[in-house]
Short mmCIF file of N, CA and C in Angstrom, two decimals:
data_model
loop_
_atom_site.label_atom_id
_atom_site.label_comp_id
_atom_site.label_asym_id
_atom_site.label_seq_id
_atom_site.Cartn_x
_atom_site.Cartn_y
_atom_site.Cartn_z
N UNK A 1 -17.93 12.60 14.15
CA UNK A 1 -17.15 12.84 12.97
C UNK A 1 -16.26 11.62 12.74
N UNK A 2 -16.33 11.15 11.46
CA UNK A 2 -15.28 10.01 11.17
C UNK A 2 -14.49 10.63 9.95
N UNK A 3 -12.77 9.76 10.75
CA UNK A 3 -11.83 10.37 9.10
C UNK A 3 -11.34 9.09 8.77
N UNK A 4 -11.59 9.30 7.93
CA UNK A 4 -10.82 7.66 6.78
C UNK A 4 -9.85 8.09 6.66
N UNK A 5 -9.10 9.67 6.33
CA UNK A 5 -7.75 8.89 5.95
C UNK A 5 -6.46 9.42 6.72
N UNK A 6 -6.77 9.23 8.25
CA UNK A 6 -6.14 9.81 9.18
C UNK A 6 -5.62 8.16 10.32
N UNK A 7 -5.39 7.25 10.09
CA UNK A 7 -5.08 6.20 10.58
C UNK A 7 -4.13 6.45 11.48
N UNK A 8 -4.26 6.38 13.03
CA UNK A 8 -3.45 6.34 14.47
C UNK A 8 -2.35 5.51 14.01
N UNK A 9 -0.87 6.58 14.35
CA UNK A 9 0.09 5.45 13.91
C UNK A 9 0.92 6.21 14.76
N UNK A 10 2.10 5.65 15.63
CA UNK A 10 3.37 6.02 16.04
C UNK A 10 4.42 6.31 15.37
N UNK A 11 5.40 5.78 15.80
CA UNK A 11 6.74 6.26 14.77
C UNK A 11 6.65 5.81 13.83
N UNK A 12 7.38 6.18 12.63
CA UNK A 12 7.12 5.56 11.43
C UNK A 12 7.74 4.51 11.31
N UNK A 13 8.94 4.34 12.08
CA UNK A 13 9.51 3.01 11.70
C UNK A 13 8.71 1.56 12.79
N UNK A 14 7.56 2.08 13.43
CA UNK A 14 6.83 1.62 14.85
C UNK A 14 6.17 0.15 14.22
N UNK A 15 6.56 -0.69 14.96
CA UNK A 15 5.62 -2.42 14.47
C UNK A 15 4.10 -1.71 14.80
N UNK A 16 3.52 -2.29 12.91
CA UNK A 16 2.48 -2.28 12.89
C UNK A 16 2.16 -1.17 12.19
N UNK A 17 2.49 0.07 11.69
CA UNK A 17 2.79 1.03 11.41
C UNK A 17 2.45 0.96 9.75
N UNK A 18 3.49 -0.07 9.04
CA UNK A 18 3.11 0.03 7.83
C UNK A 18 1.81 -1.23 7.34
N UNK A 19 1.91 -2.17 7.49
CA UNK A 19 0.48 -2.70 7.28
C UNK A 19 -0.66 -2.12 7.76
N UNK A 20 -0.43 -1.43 8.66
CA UNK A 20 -2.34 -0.54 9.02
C UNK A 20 -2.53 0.36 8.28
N UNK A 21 -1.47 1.48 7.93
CA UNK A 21 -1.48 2.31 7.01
C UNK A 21 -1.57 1.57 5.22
N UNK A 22 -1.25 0.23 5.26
CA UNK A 22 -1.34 -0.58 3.95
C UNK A 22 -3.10 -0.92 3.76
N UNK A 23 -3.19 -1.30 5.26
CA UNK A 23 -4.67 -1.80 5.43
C UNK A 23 -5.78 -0.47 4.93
N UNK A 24 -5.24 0.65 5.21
CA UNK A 24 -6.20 1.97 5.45
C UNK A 24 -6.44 2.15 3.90
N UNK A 25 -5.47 2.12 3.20
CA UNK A 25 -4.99 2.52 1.69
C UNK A 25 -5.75 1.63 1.20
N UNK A 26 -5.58 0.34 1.46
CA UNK A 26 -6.38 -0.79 0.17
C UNK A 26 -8.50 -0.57 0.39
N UNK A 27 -8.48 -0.12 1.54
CA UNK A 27 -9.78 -0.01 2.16
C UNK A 27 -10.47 1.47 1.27
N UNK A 28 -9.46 2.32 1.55
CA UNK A 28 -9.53 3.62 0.23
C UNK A 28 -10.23 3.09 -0.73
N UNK A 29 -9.26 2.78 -1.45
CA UNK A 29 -9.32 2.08 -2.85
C UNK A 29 -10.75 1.24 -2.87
N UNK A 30 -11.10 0.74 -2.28
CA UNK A 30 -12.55 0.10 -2.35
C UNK A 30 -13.76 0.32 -2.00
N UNK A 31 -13.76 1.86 -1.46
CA UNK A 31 -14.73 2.97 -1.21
C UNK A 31 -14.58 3.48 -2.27
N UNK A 32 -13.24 4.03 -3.06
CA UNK A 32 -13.63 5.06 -4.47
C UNK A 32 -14.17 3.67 -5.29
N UNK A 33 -13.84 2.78 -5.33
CA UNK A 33 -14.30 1.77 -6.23
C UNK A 33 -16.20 1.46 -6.12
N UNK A 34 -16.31 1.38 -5.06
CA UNK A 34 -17.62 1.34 -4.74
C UNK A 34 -18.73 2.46 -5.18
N UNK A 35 -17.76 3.62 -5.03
CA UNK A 35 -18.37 5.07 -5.51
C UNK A 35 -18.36 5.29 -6.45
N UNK A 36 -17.53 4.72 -7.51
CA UNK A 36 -17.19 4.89 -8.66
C UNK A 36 -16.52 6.32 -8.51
N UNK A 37 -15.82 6.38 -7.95
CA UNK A 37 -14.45 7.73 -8.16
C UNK A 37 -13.46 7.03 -8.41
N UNK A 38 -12.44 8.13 -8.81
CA UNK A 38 -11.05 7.52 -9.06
C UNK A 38 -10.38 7.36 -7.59
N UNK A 39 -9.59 6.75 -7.66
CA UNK A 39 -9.24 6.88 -6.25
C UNK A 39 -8.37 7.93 -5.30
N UNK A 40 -8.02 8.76 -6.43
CA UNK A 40 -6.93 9.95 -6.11
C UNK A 40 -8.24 10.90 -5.40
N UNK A 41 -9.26 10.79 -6.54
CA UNK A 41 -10.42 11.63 -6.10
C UNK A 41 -11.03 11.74 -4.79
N UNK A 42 -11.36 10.64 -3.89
CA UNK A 42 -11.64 10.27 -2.52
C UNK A 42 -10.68 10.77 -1.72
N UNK A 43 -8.77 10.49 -2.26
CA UNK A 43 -8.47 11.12 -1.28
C UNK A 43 -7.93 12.80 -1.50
N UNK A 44 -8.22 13.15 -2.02
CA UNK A 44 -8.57 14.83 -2.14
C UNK A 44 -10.07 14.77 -1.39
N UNK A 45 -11.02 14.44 -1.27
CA UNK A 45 -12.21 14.81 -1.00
C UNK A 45 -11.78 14.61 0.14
N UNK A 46 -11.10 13.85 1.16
CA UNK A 46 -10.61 13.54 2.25
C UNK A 46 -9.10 13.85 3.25
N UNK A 47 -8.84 15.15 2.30
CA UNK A 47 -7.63 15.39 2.54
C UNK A 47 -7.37 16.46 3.56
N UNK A 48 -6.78 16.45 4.34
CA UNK A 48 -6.54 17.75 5.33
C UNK A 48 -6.41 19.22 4.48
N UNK A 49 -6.88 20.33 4.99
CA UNK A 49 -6.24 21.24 4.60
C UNK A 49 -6.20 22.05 5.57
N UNK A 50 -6.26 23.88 5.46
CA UNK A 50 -5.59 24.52 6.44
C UNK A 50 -6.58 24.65 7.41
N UNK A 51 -6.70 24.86 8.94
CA UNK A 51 -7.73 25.32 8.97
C UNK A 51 -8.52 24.02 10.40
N UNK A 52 -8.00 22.82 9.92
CA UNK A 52 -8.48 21.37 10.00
C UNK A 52 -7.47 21.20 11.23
N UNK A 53 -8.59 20.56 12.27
CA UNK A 53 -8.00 20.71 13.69
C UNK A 53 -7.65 18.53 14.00
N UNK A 54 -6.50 18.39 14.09
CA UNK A 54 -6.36 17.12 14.53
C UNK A 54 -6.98 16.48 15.73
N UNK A 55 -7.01 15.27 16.10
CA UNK A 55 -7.43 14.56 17.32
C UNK A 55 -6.84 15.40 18.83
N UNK A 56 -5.92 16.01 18.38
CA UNK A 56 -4.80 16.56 20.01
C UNK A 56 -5.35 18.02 19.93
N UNK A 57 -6.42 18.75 19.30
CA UNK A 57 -6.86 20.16 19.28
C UNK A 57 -5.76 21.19 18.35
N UNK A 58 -4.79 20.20 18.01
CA UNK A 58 -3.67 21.76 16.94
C UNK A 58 -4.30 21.63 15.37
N UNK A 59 -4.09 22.84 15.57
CA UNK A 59 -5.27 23.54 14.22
C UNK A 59 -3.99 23.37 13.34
N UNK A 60 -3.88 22.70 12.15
CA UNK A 60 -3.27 22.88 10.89
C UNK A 60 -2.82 23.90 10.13
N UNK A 61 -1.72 24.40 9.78
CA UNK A 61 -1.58 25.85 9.02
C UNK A 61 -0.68 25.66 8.17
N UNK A 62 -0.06 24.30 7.66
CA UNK A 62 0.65 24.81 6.72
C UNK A 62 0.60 23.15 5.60
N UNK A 63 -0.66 23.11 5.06
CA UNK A 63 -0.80 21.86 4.13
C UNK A 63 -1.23 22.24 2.89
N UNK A 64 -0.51 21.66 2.04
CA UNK A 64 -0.24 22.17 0.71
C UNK A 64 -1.01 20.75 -0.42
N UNK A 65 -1.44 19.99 -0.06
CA UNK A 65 -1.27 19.04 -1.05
C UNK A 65 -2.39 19.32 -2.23
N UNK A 66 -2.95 19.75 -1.73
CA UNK A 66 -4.22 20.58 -2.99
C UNK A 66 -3.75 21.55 -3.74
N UNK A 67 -2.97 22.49 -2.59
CA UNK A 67 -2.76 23.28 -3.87
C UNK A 67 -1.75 23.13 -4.70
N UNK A 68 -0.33 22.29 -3.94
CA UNK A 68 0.60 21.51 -4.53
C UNK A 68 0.23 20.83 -6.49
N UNK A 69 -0.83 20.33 -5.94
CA UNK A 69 -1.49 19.31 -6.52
C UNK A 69 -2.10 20.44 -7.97
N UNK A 70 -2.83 21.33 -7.24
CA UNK A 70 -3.04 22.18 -8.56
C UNK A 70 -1.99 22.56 -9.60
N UNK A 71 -0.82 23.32 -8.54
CA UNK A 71 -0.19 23.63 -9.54
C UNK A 71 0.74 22.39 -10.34
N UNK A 72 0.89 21.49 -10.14
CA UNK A 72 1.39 20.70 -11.62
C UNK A 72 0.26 20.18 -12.48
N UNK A 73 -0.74 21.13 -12.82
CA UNK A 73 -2.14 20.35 -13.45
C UNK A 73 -2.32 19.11 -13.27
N UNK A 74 -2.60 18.68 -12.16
CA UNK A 74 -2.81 17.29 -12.06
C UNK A 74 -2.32 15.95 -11.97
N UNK A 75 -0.72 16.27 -12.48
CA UNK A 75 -0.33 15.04 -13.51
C UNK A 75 1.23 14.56 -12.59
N UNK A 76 0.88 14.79 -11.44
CA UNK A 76 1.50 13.95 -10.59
C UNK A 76 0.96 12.94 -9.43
N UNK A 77 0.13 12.66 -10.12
CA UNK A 77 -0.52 11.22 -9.32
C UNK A 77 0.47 9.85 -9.73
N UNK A 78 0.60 9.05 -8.83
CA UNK A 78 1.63 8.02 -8.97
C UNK A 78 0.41 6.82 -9.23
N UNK A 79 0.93 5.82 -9.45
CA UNK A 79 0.05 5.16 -10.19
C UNK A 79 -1.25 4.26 -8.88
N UNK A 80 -2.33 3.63 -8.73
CA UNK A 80 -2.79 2.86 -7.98
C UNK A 80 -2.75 1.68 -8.00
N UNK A 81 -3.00 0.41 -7.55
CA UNK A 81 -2.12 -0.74 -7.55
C UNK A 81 -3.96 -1.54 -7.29
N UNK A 82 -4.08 -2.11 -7.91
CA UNK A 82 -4.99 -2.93 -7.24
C UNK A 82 -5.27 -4.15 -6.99
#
């Protein structure tokens, strides 16, 4: 099993931390590009939800971003940068 958009990172403020997670994002962006999706689209198709067991075996139970995402019809996507 491979996850694209689950990038190994330590603390957030941790060297190295934000360019890999910069690196992971621009790499996104050029898979939906390649696919011709939007790029919000890939990462919904790739998004955790409930249910979804991490690398350490804890099962997920409380991720909202889909349905978050439903309820403002859509229209809080921030912009993509390319």
């Amino acid at each position: 099993m491979v996850y694209t958009n689950t990038p190994p990172t330590g603390g957030i403020r941790g060297f190295g931390v934000t360019p890999g997670t910069y690196a992971c994002e621009i790499q996104m962006n050029k898979i939906a590009e390649r696919l011709r999706l939007d790029p919000w689209e890939i990462r919904f198709i790739n998004a955790m939800k409930n249910g979804d067991e991490l690398a350490t075996r804890h099962k997920l139970d409380s991720v909202y971003l889909i349905e978050n995402h439903a309820k403002t019809g859509g229209n809080n996507r921030p912009p993509i940068r390319k």
